[in-house]
Amino acid sequence: MEKDEAVIASECAEGDFRRFDALYGAYARKIYSFIYFRIHHREVAEDLTSLTFTKAVEHFSTFKPDAGSFSTWLYRIARNTLYDHYRVSKTVLELPETWEIASPERLEKQFDARQSLREVRKYLNELPQETRDIVIMRVWDDLSYAEISKIVGKSEAACKMSFLRAVQKLKAATLYAVLFFFFFQKLNI
Amino acid sequence: MTQHIDEIVEELCRIDPAFFEQKTLVRAVVAKLIAVKPDTKFDEAFARRLGAELKNKVAARNVPVGLNLNFMKKFNFAFGFALLALALGAGAYYYANSGEVPGFSARDTSFGGQAEITKLASKAFGSLAFAQNPVRSQSGGGGAAMLEGDSFTDQSAVFPAPAGLGGGGAGGGGMGIMPPYYGYKFVYKGDALELTDETVQVLRRQLGESSSRDLKNFLLANDFGLADFGSFSNLKLQSFNFTEDRDHGYSVMVNFADGSIAINEDWLRWPDAHLNCADQPCYDAGKIEIGEIPSDKDLIAIADDFLSRHGIATGDFGQPSVENFWRMQYEQSSSQTDFYPPETISVIYPLRILGQEVFDEAGNPFGMTISVNTRVRQVTGLWNLTTQRYQSSDYAAETDAGKIIKIAEAGGFRRNYPLEDSAGAKTLSLGTPDISLVKIYSWQDGVNQELLVPALVFPVVDAPGSADYYSPKNVVVPLAKELLDESVFIGPHPF
């Protein structure tokens, strides 16, 4: 798809939208999810997704294949749309108390789902917004560091370091939680 | 998912080798992050709706300037056509030197309004003298005038007809199908002619399909689920048609290949007084009476009102006139009480280019034609509303005034009128000519070229006015030398 995607995107940039459907089909869910992961509100996510694709259609002529992939261009539009929404609605990117987990069966048996959610939410919210964004992009959006760097406008190395520090922090917290768990298990509390 | 976790862990270990020692814990952390990924509640119905909206946006975005196809869905004909005519009627009058042949595009098309002329090299249109003249079927409606292909040669070139005969407005009556035969003698009584220009500028109207990619994309985005239009290559839009969904509504045909717009009554929504007639008395009962025929002034007013309501520019058309050949037939009819006055009569708005009026080869004004239904006093058709984009090319001019007058006295360059040097022949005087343009068709290499050639149009100044025969209005002699070659003449023939 990547090679086709580049060709289709170039066509659309030149005004030939015959195959735009293919691009939309490949990215509709991804962009929606990208926005949902950060806003946790379905209706707003749908609105912002619609706005993202509308902007893409209206400004396709500004897409430069030499400057980057269609994917990073579209995600950048989505991210900017999201941040415009924050400015207008004066909301802050903060993960909610709880959310429905996509695949609860994947949780390790020794952790309660609700406990895991609380931990993750707590530690992700403690991260700087941009770092949190990078973590979500790598882990939930499954974007590569190269793509993340182009979307956030930082170097790949900087993005990797941000993610590393986030995992270090979460690792430390997890280690304490595990130790605490085993300690209190031993004490039978 | 395991692969995803492993991938992230390996990346982290590469960034910071210290992670190798705590790989298990790192793995657990990453696994937890992935495991608590939210359910986004992605709605497929939303995706489909958005996809459809984007499709419309793409289609609307790709529509050429001034051509908002969405208005068709509302069938708001008056407003929509005004938009179309307004957008298409804006033209620029300029000369440009160009070796290229500009293609037709709805973006820069001028329908009526001021002409655009692009100058080409001399004799760029090939031989003017080599012209085949396939007969165009005459009809009162714009639909017939929209015949595609090679059917646009003026029939008068072969069988010259007075204005109105065979076209819109011809009535019937006791005189029969063919008017009586009379021979003519033409005598020039005008001023001395001085022809000093060595070349004349011949114009060729530009035709061509709309190769607008925008319009093409609109079609490809709306394949109606029946066929994959994208499987066809090198698409060009040739024409489209829309109708009004109302009584007395119209059907509009836009023909890019021909560069013209035609408007016709949507016959399904117009009343037909003879619809259920099965015998002559029924037809007779529905016959329109001579006294019910609107005056020329009223007919022109009806046509003007139609043009005004639909935003059709008339700036470059001359004064309109009514084709009244049927009145001659009425006067000549052996039984006027049995005469059937026409149900439609045509009003002609003669085309003017470079300040010169355009005539057909028979000397009749040529231009936008509007047919008016005399029963309901409404316009039923409009045709010859065409693009006014031309290319020009210089051709050698005839400077021998004597030769020109000789050809005029012979009935014109097509010898349109039967000549007879007998006592029964009618002598008609020709007055001082005006320089105008004559429309001819030149068939070259399988392509029908619509050419406008500078010509002298000699008016018949002393038509007898007898009810016994028709009087031609003008005799046309073009100024392009090669059109006056003797070998071109078809030869005199009885009318």
XYZ file of C-alpha atoms in Angstrom:
684
model
C 0.000 0.000 0.000
C 2.858 2.368 0.751
C 3.982 2.684 -2.843
C 0.401 2.877 -4.077
C -0.373 5.343 -1.345
C 2.378 7.672 -2.516
C 1.130 7.464 -6.090
C -2.497 8.041 -5.109
C -1.555 10.936 -2.867
C 0.411 12.536 -5.682
C -2.583 12.185 -7.957
C -4.843 13.829 -5.410
C -2.350 16.637 -4.927
C -2.652 17.302 -8.645
C -6.415 17.369 -8.465
C -7.109 13.809 -9.567
C -9.262 12.419 -6.782
C -10.369 9.290 -8.551
C -8.606 7.057 -6.051
C -9.056 9.179 -2.955
C -11.428 6.526 -1.639
C -8.478 4.195 -1.150
C -6.680 6.698 1.039
C -9.797 7.402 3.029
C -10.448 3.705 3.522
C -6.919 3.125 4.783
C -6.891 6.009 7.246
C -10.445 6.650 8.411
C -10.218 4.377 11.444
C -6.606 5.287 12.177
C -7.274 9.018 12.272
C -10.441 8.568 14.277
C -8.570 6.408 16.780
C -5.699 8.874 16.897
C -8.128 11.598 17.885
C -10.185 9.403 20.197
C -7.108 8.318 22.157
C -6.576 11.940 23.017
C -10.094 13.194 23.495
C -11.965 10.136 24.743
C -15.266 11.435 23.444
C -16.832 9.658 20.506
C -18.932 12.482 19.078
C -16.142 15.014 19.316
C -13.724 12.502 17.842
C -16.075 11.982 14.902
C -16.417 15.724 14.396
C -12.679 16.259 14.476
C -12.101 13.298 12.179
C -14.536 14.768 9.702
C -12.786 18.113 9.989
C -9.393 16.485 9.461
C -10.378 14.786 6.230
C -12.188 17.862 4.997
C -9.054 19.915 5.525
C -7.045 17.255 3.750
C -9.356 17.364 0.732
C -9.421 21.138 0.611
C -5.692 21.536 0.978
C -4.450 18.501 -0.868
C -2.666 20.729 -3.322
C -0.291 21.685 -0.512
C 0.812 18.083 0.011
C 4.392 17.717 -1.191
C 5.427 14.091 -1.750
C 9.089 15.100 -1.448
C 8.552 16.556 2.013
C 7.135 13.407 3.605
C 4.627 10.631 3.385
C 0.878 11.112 3.068
C 0.503 9.357 6.406
C 2.557 11.891 8.352
C 0.878 14.755 6.493
C -2.559 13.505 7.450
C -1.636 12.805 11.042
C -0.184 16.300 11.302
C -3.482 17.738 10.146
C -5.282 15.591 12.717
C -2.948 16.695 15.485
C -3.298 20.355 14.588
C -7.072 19.974 14.419
C -7.011 18.432 17.861
C -4.915 21.213 19.308
C -7.175 23.832 17.705
C -10.043 22.126 19.472
C -8.215 22.343 22.783
C -7.622 26.042 22.313
C -11.216 26.734 21.391
C -12.827 24.487 23.980
C -10.175 25.313 26.579
C -9.883 21.649 27.455
C -6.723 19.953 28.484
C -5.487 16.693 27.226
C -5.983 14.600 30.236
C -6.969 11.017 30.206
C -10.288 10.297 31.883
C -10.738 8.366 35.070
C -11.522 5.265 33.179
C -12.237 4.091 29.713
C -13.317 0.890 28.107
C -10.426 -1.312 27.323
C -10.198 -2.585 23.809
C -8.949 -6.044 24.697
C -9.384 -6.826 28.379
C -8.333 -10.426 27.845
C -4.798 -9.206 27.196
C -4.273 -8.033 30.751
C -1.944 -10.074 32.843
C -3.864 -12.160 35.286
C -2.136 -10.846 38.371
C -3.357 -7.290 37.813
C -6.884 -6.131 38.232
C -8.068 -4.320 35.097
C -9.292 -1.352 37.038
C -6.013 -1.148 38.942
C -4.065 -1.222 35.705
C -6.166 1.507 34.218
C -5.716 3.720 37.257
C -1.995 3.255 37.182
C -1.629 3.913 33.527
C -3.862 6.940 33.678
C -2.008 8.329 36.656
C 1.418 7.955 35.189
C 0.480 9.059 31.690
C -1.188 12.174 33.081
C 1.940 12.955 34.997
C 3.939 13.032 31.789
C 4.367 16.273 29.887
C 1.671 16.523 27.235
C 4.030 16.102 24.331
C 5.725 13.102 25.897
C 2.360 11.548 26.597
C 1.411 12.185 23.002
C 4.562 10.447 21.791
C 3.931 7.439 24.020
C 0.371 7.078 22.762
C 1.541 7.456 19.177
C 4.089 4.676 19.582
C 2.070 2.291 21.648
C -1.573 2.845 20.648
C -1.275 4.420 17.207
C 1.612 2.098 16.328
C 3.494 4.817 14.506
C 7.216 4.542 13.945
C 9.669 7.009 15.476
C 10.345 8.370 12.004
C 6.661 9.126 11.543
C 6.277 10.486 15.066
C 9.207 12.822 14.571
C 7.631 14.290 11.408
C 4.254 14.672 13.077
C 5.454 16.420 16.227
C 8.234 18.263 14.488
C 11.088 16.928 16.582
C 14.062 14.785 15.710
C 13.751 11.053 15.774
C 16.347 10.830 18.520
C 14.409 13.300 20.651
C 11.224 11.299 20.199
C 12.999 8.105 21.199
C 14.384 9.741 24.328
C 10.970 11.064 25.273
C 9.485 7.621 24.973
C 12.370 6.069 26.850
C 12.001 8.425 29.795
C 8.270 7.803 29.899
C 8.797 4.071 30.028
C 11.521 4.484 32.661
C 9.139 6.414 34.839
C 6.362 3.908 34.370
C 8.813 1.080 34.895
C 9.909 2.548 38.178
C 6.343 2.991 39.316
C 5.529 -0.519 38.218
C 8.507 -1.893 40.082
C 7.364 -0.159 43.235
C 3.852 -1.497 42.741
C 5.113 -5.021 42.254
C 7.333 -4.781 45.275
C 4.486 -3.302 47.280
C 2.189 -6.093 46.122
C 4.570 -8.832 47.049
C 5.379 -7.114 50.347
C 1.785 -6.889 51.430
C 1.026 -10.369 50.083
C 3.755 -11.702 52.330
C 2.351 -9.754 55.236
C -1.061 -11.172 54.427
C -2.674 -7.717 54.332
C 0.351 -8.043 19.801
C 3.343 -9.932 21.125
C 5.268 -8.867 18.096
C 4.350 -5.274 18.761
C 5.534 -5.526 22.354
C 8.787 -7.186 21.352
C 9.408 -4.574 18.738
C 9.011 -1.708 21.193
C 11.151 -3.424 23.830
C 13.929 -4.076 21.336
C 13.857 -0.442 20.272
C 14.127 0.698 23.891
C 17.021 -1.636 24.530
C 18.822 -0.222 21.522
C 18.229 3.327 22.741
C 19.390 2.493 26.283
C 21.313 -0.773 26.673
C 20.638 -0.634 30.412
C 17.114 -1.767 29.571
C 18.493 -5.164 28.653
C 18.965 -5.906 32.330
C 15.336 -5.081 33.089
C 13.873 -6.419 29.911
C 11.210 -8.402 31.691
C 9.966 -5.414 33.611
C 10.135 -3.196 30.549
C 8.189 -5.768 28.678
C 5.559 -5.834 31.383
C 5.235 -2.078 31.285
C 4.866 -1.957 27.543
C 2.432 -4.846 27.637
C 0.325 -3.019 30.168
C 0.283 0.113 28.075
C -0.868 -1.844 25.077
C -3.357 -3.858 27.073
C -5.211 -0.822 28.348
C -5.571 0.686 24.891
C -9.069 2.167 24.819
C -11.924 0.845 22.797
C -12.488 3.735 20.391
C -16.063 2.675 19.592
C -15.381 3.229 15.922
C -18.692 3.442 14.107
C -18.691 2.013 10.596
C -21.858 3.936 9.810
C -20.079 7.169 10.661
C -17.215 6.150 8.381
C -19.639 5.504 5.525
C -21.415 8.819 6.059
C -18.159 10.707 6.152
C -16.963 8.886 3.063
C -20.085 9.962 1.192
C -19.698 13.561 2.356
C -16.096 13.622 1.247
C -17.103 12.233 -2.104
C -19.506 15.123 -2.555
C -16.918 17.610 -1.386
C -14.422 16.230 -3.875
C -17.010 16.398 -6.628
C -18.071 19.925 -5.745
C -14.479 20.993 -5.426
C -13.694 19.598 -8.864
C -16.516 21.349 -10.646
C -15.297 24.037 -13.055
C -15.774 27.646 -12.077
C -19.304 28.840 -12.652
C -20.682 25.364 -13.171
C -22.196 24.215 -9.932
C -23.754 20.931 -10.847
C -25.383 20.642 -7.437
C -28.048 23.104 -8.483
C -29.437 20.536 -10.860
C -30.669 18.478 -7.951
C -32.926 21.339 -6.956
C -34.085 21.864 -10.542
C -33.972 25.564 -9.912
C -33.686 26.191 -13.589
C -34.073 29.936 -13.717
C -31.459 30.604 -11.070
C -29.207 27.821 -12.179
C -29.242 28.749 -15.830
C -28.672 32.374 -14.953
C -25.552 31.277 -13.106
C -24.463 29.182 -16.051
C -25.137 31.853 -18.614
C -23.582 34.547 -16.446
C -20.442 32.516 -15.899
C -20.203 31.488 -19.501
C -21.168 34.859 -20.877
C -18.175 36.650 -19.408
C -15.581 36.800 -22.162
C -12.635 38.964 -23.029
C -12.059 40.584 -26.403
C -8.397 40.282 -27.313
C -5.945 39.315 -29.959
C -3.154 36.945 -29.140
C -0.532 35.422 -31.300
C -0.324 31.776 -30.678
C 0.788 28.791 -32.618
C -1.209 26.502 -30.371
C -4.787 25.492 -30.702
C -6.467 26.315 -27.415
C -8.819 23.614 -26.324
C -12.394 24.179 -25.269
C -12.900 24.478 -21.600
C -15.931 25.572 -19.686
C -13.635 27.713 -17.573
C -12.852 30.231 -20.249
C -15.741 29.788 -22.590
C -17.634 32.746 -23.960
C -21.179 32.045 -25.040
C -22.401 35.093 -26.841
C -20.943 38.197 -25.331
C -17.674 39.442 -26.677
C -15.559 37.278 -28.906
C -12.084 36.001 -28.265
C -9.889 35.733 -31.305
C -6.537 34.021 -31.526
C -4.461 34.779 -34.575
C -2.829 31.924 -36.435
C -0.547 31.791 -39.439
C -1.842 32.541 -42.919
C -3.989 29.905 -44.588
C -4.090 27.966 -41.342
C -7.511 26.511 -42.176
C -6.450 24.901 -45.413
C -8.266 25.413 -48.657
C -11.488 27.360 -48.319
C -12.574 26.295 -51.760
C -12.665 22.625 -50.925
C -15.924 22.389 -49.103
C -18.349 19.519 -48.969
C -21.769 20.518 -47.871
C -23.667 17.703 -46.272
C -27.271 18.700 -45.898
C -28.380 19.667 -42.455
C -31.834 18.495 -41.548
C -33.933 21.533 -40.887
C -36.151 21.649 -37.919
C -37.832 24.167 -35.748
C -36.188 22.950 -32.634
C -32.797 23.244 -31.060
C -32.673 19.513 -30.651
C -32.149 18.956 -34.318
C -29.606 21.710 -34.438
C -27.600 19.752 -31.917
C -26.827 16.945 -34.306
C -23.301 15.847 -33.663
C -20.769 15.204 -36.327
C -20.914 16.561 -39.809
C -24.352 17.984 -40.099
C -23.800 21.664 -39.735
C -23.563 22.829 -43.276
C -26.135 25.368 -44.230
C -28.627 23.673 -46.444
C -28.987 26.869 -48.406
C -25.611 26.239 -49.962
C -27.162 23.526 -52.072
C -30.839 24.277 -52.003
C -31.062 27.910 -51.023
C -34.118 28.692 -49.001
C -35.560 31.946 -47.891
C -35.423 32.497 -44.213
C -37.955 30.378 -42.505
C -38.438 27.737 -45.129
C -37.705 24.395 -43.559
C -36.765 26.092 -40.342
C -38.932 27.093 -37.465
C -42.033 28.840 -38.485
C -42.857 27.441 -41.852
C -46.530 27.096 -42.179
C -48.565 25.251 -44.688
C -51.333 26.055 -47.025
C -52.710 25.891 -50.473
C -49.496 26.853 -52.234
C -47.935 23.428 -51.800
C -44.459 22.480 -50.600
C -42.318 24.214 -53.235
C -42.699 27.922 -53.973
C -43.319 28.812 -57.618
C -40.378 28.973 -59.951
C -39.250 32.330 -61.262
C -36.040 33.367 -62.990
C -34.150 36.399 -61.827
C -31.849 38.990 -63.234
C -29.745 40.976 -60.831
C -28.427 44.393 -61.669
C -25.990 46.303 -59.494
C -27.148 49.845 -58.905
C -24.902 50.776 -55.992
C -21.761 52.895 -55.569
C -18.430 52.115 -57.173
C -16.484 49.563 -55.216
C -12.912 50.052 -54.086
C -11.217 46.942 -52.793
C -7.721 47.681 -51.584
C -7.021 45.126 -48.860
C -4.761 42.343 -50.059
C -5.785 39.939 -47.336
C -8.923 39.180 -45.417
C -9.181 37.703 -41.944
C -11.096 34.443 -41.964
C -12.399 33.236 -38.628
C -12.832 29.664 -37.475
C -15.017 28.950 -34.495
C -13.289 26.773 -31.962
C -14.961 23.549 -31.020
C -13.769 20.736 -28.811
C -14.713 18.597 -25.909
C -14.297 19.765 -22.405
C -11.240 18.005 -21.203
C -11.825 19.507 -17.809
C -10.327 17.055 -15.343
C -12.560 18.492 -12.689
C -15.711 17.587 -14.480
C -14.325 14.214 -15.364
C -13.502 13.569 -11.726
C -17.033 14.506 -10.760
C -18.355 11.850 -13.090
C -15.889 9.274 -11.915
C -16.824 9.986 -8.334
C -20.469 9.377 -9.155
C -20.585 6.142 -11.087
C -24.064 5.367 -9.706
C -22.863 1.938 -8.659
C -23.528 0.571 -12.094
C -20.221 0.676 -13.850
C -16.632 1.540 -13.163
C -16.171 4.676 -15.190
C -12.542 4.675 -14.196
C -12.022 1.656 -16.409
C -12.399 3.936 -19.413
C -9.371 5.955 -20.374
C -8.727 9.424 -21.742
C -12.173 10.617 -20.879
C -13.633 13.778 -22.321
C -17.016 15.184 -21.509
C -18.926 15.868 -24.701
C -22.310 17.015 -23.496
C -24.794 17.009 -20.700
C -28.477 17.659 -20.457
C -30.841 18.680 -17.700
C -34.547 19.358 -17.551
C -36.971 21.291 -15.443
C -39.387 19.194 -13.503
C -42.437 21.397 -13.989
C -45.211 22.146 -16.464
C -43.901 24.208 -19.375
C -40.424 23.266 -18.293
C -37.366 23.249 -20.497
C -34.660 20.829 -21.391
C -31.180 22.274 -21.698
C -28.418 20.633 -23.640
C -24.837 21.800 -23.241
C -22.655 20.439 -25.973
C -18.948 20.893 -25.401
C -17.971 19.196 -28.639
C -20.012 21.691 -30.592
C -19.523 24.561 -28.168
C -23.209 25.302 -27.996
C -26.228 25.419 -25.764
C -29.695 24.475 -26.932
C -32.921 24.859 -25.004
C -36.075 23.042 -25.919
C -39.473 22.603 -24.418
C -39.690 19.414 -22.463
C -42.447 18.091 -24.638
C -43.658 15.762 -21.926
C -44.614 18.761 -19.795
C -46.035 21.040 -22.495
C -49.667 20.804 -23.603
C -50.376 19.484 -27.069
C -53.624 20.757 -28.526
C -53.744 17.855 -30.988
C -52.593 15.129 -28.661
C -55.775 13.102 -28.825
C -56.777 13.962 -32.381
C -57.569 11.024 -34.614
C -59.267 12.767 -37.543
C -59.098 15.940 -39.576
C -62.055 17.713 -37.947
C -60.264 17.436 -34.638
C -57.140 19.003 -36.094
C -59.210 21.675 -37.793
C -60.937 22.498 -34.555
C -57.586 23.047 -32.894
C -56.167 25.204 -35.672
C -54.767 28.530 -34.568
C -56.375 31.434 -36.368
C -54.441 34.041 -38.336
C -55.724 36.756 -36.036
C -54.262 34.959 -33.050
C -50.720 35.108 -34.386
C -48.753 37.637 -32.302
C -47.357 40.668 -34.064
C -43.650 40.812 -34.805
C -43.265 43.291 -31.970
C -44.943 40.934 -29.533
C -42.902 37.954 -30.732
C -39.670 39.847 -30.211
C -40.853 40.987 -26.778
C -41.549 37.364 -25.780
C -38.089 36.326 -26.992
C -36.401 39.268 -25.252
C -38.144 38.446 -22.004
C -36.950 34.829 -22.180
C -33.381 35.914 -22.748
C -33.572 38.397 -19.925
C -35.061 35.910 -17.461
C -32.360 33.376 -18.185
C -29.441 35.763 -18.218
C -28.515 35.229 -21.845
C -26.350 38.082 -23.020
C -27.359 39.831 -26.240
C -24.608 42.401 -26.351
C -23.043 41.034 -29.493
C -26.172 40.269 -31.426
C -27.802 42.677 -33.797
C -31.421 43.774 -33.870
C -33.728 40.767 -33.799
C -36.065 40.069 -36.664
C -38.939 37.648 -37.193
C -38.874 34.965 -39.855
C -42.091 35.647 -41.716
C -41.806 33.438 -44.748
C -45.067 31.842 -43.679
C -46.838 35.152 -44.328
C -45.724 35.015 -47.942
C -47.097 31.513 -48.132
C -50.371 32.733 -46.603
C -50.615 35.545 -49.135
C -49.933 33.119 -51.959
C -52.254 30.464 -50.632
C -55.076 29.480 -52.922
C -57.396 29.128 -49.942
C -56.514 31.341 -47.036
C -59.355 29.984 -44.924
C -57.784 26.537 -45.140
C -54.320 27.884 -44.411
C -52.721 26.589 -41.223
C -50.825 29.412 -39.543
C -47.676 28.184 -37.835
C -47.721 27.106 -34.220
C -44.118 28.297 -33.819
C -42.412 31.288 -35.362
C -38.690 32.016 -35.149
C -37.005 35.200 -34.016
C -33.415 35.602 -35.149
C -30.776 37.566 -33.277
C -28.058 38.037 -35.902
C -24.575 37.401 -34.635
C -22.169 40.326 -34.716
C -18.425 39.799 -34.610
C -15.926 42.593 -34.914
C -18.907 44.854 -35.503
C -20.004 42.867 -38.547
C -23.182 40.877 -38.863
C -23.088 37.272 -39.918
C -25.133 35.915 -42.836
C -25.631 32.480 -44.264
C -24.726 31.731 -47.853
C -28.221 32.582 -48.999
C -27.951 36.045 -47.548
C -30.168 35.445 -44.530
C -29.137 36.759 -41.129
C -27.463 34.054 -39.081
C -27.385 33.920 -35.317
C -29.159 32.836 -32.204
C -32.644 31.658 -33.021
C -35.592 31.513 -30.686
C -38.825 29.798 -31.526
C -42.031 31.124 -30.005
C -45.193 29.065 -29.622
C -47.914 31.240 -31.064
C -50.685 29.439 -29.179
C -49.366 29.860 -25.653
C -47.080 32.796 -26.501
C -44.055 31.249 -24.853
C -40.592 30.389 -26.059
C -40.281 26.736 -26.996
C -36.728 26.599 -28.166
C -33.412 28.364 -28.475
C -30.457 27.294 -30.544
C -27.250 28.603 -32.063
C -26.139 29.976 -28.739
C -22.504 29.160 -29.261
C -19.035 29.769 -27.985
C -17.483 32.889 -29.382
C -13.899 31.747 -29.387
C -12.312 31.996 -32.761
C -9.034 31.559 -34.457
C -8.184 33.882 -37.312
C -6.043 33.396 -40.354
C -5.293 35.673 -43.280
C -6.215 34.672 -46.815
C -5.649 36.444 -50.102
C -8.407 38.939 -50.862
C -10.118 39.617 -54.174
C -9.392 43.174 -55.231
C -11.081 43.103 -58.647
C -14.312 45.009 -58.053
C -15.599 44.126 -61.490
C -15.295 40.441 -60.780
C -17.150 40.871 -57.499
C -20.045 42.707 -59.144
C -20.231 40.136 -61.908
C -20.559 37.359 -59.345
C -23.180 39.355 -57.431
C -25.239 39.853 -60.576
C -24.964 36.118 -61.160
C -26.739 35.501 -57.875
C -23.791 35.304 -55.501
C -20.856 32.962 -55.027
C -23.088 29.945 -54.622
C -25.315 30.976 -57.507
C -28.212 30.671 -55.127
C -30.892 31.988 -57.369
C -32.038 30.662 -60.698
C -30.998 33.004 -63.437
C -33.051 33.506 -66.498
C -32.615 35.982 -69.229
C -36.171 35.874 -70.467
C -39.105 38.200 -70.576
C -40.590 36.433 -67.579
C -37.532 36.892 -65.413
C -37.726 39.336 -62.578
C -35.087 42.047 -62.470
C -33.878 42.844 -59.001
C -31.598 45.749 -58.151
C -28.667 45.267 -55.851
C -27.620 48.164 -53.647
C -24.235 49.171 -52.260
C -22.974 46.262 -50.183
C -21.869 46.220 -46.583
C -18.832 44.264 -45.490
C -20.135 41.480 -43.311
C -19.261 37.894 -42.566
C -20.635 34.864 -44.330
C -20.750 31.557 -42.600
C -19.505 28.598 -44.575
C -18.603 25.085 -43.657
C -15.384 23.583 -44.791
C -14.933 19.851 -44.592
C -11.274 19.118 -44.205
C -9.706 15.804 -43.315
C -12.871 14.492 -41.789
C -13.423 17.588 -39.669
C -16.156 20.094 -40.247
C -14.808 23.598 -39.871
C -17.181 26.435 -39.211
C -15.677 29.449 -40.945
C -16.678 33.076 -41.094
C -15.384 34.778 -44.194
C -15.490 38.529 -44.821
C -17.979 39.132 -47.593
C -19.868 41.820 -49.415
C -23.585 41.472 -48.797
C -25.561 43.179 -51.533
C -29.092 44.085 -50.455
C -31.965 43.636 -52.884
C -33.268 47.190 -52.893
C -36.306 47.107 -55.112
C -38.058 43.864 -54.504
C -41.331 44.004 -56.438
C -43.309 42.905 -53.416
C -45.630 40.852 -55.535
C -47.546 38.060 -53.913
C -46.529 35.814 -56.789
C -43.017 34.957 -55.712
C -40.571 35.313 -52.885
C -37.922 37.952 -52.937
C -34.410 37.198 -51.747
C -33.157 39.728 -49.284
C -29.449 39.693 -50.066
C -26.821 38.339 -52.392
C -23.523 37.340 -50.836
C -20.053 37.462 -52.375
C -17.110 36.574 -50.110
C -13.890 38.529 -50.377
C -11.554 35.546 -50.005
C -10.111 35.031 -53.463
C -10.063 31.261 -53.505
C -13.808 31.085 -52.822
C -14.452 32.929 -56.079
C -12.660 30.385 -58.202
C -14.971 29.333 -61.043
C -14.455 25.669 -60.264
C -16.139 26.127 -56.917
C -19.465 27.132 -58.317
C -22.192 24.570 -58.134
C -23.885 26.177 -61.110
C -27.258 27.779 -61.658
C -30.210 25.636 -60.896
C -33.945 26.004 -60.687
C -35.180 26.772 -57.259
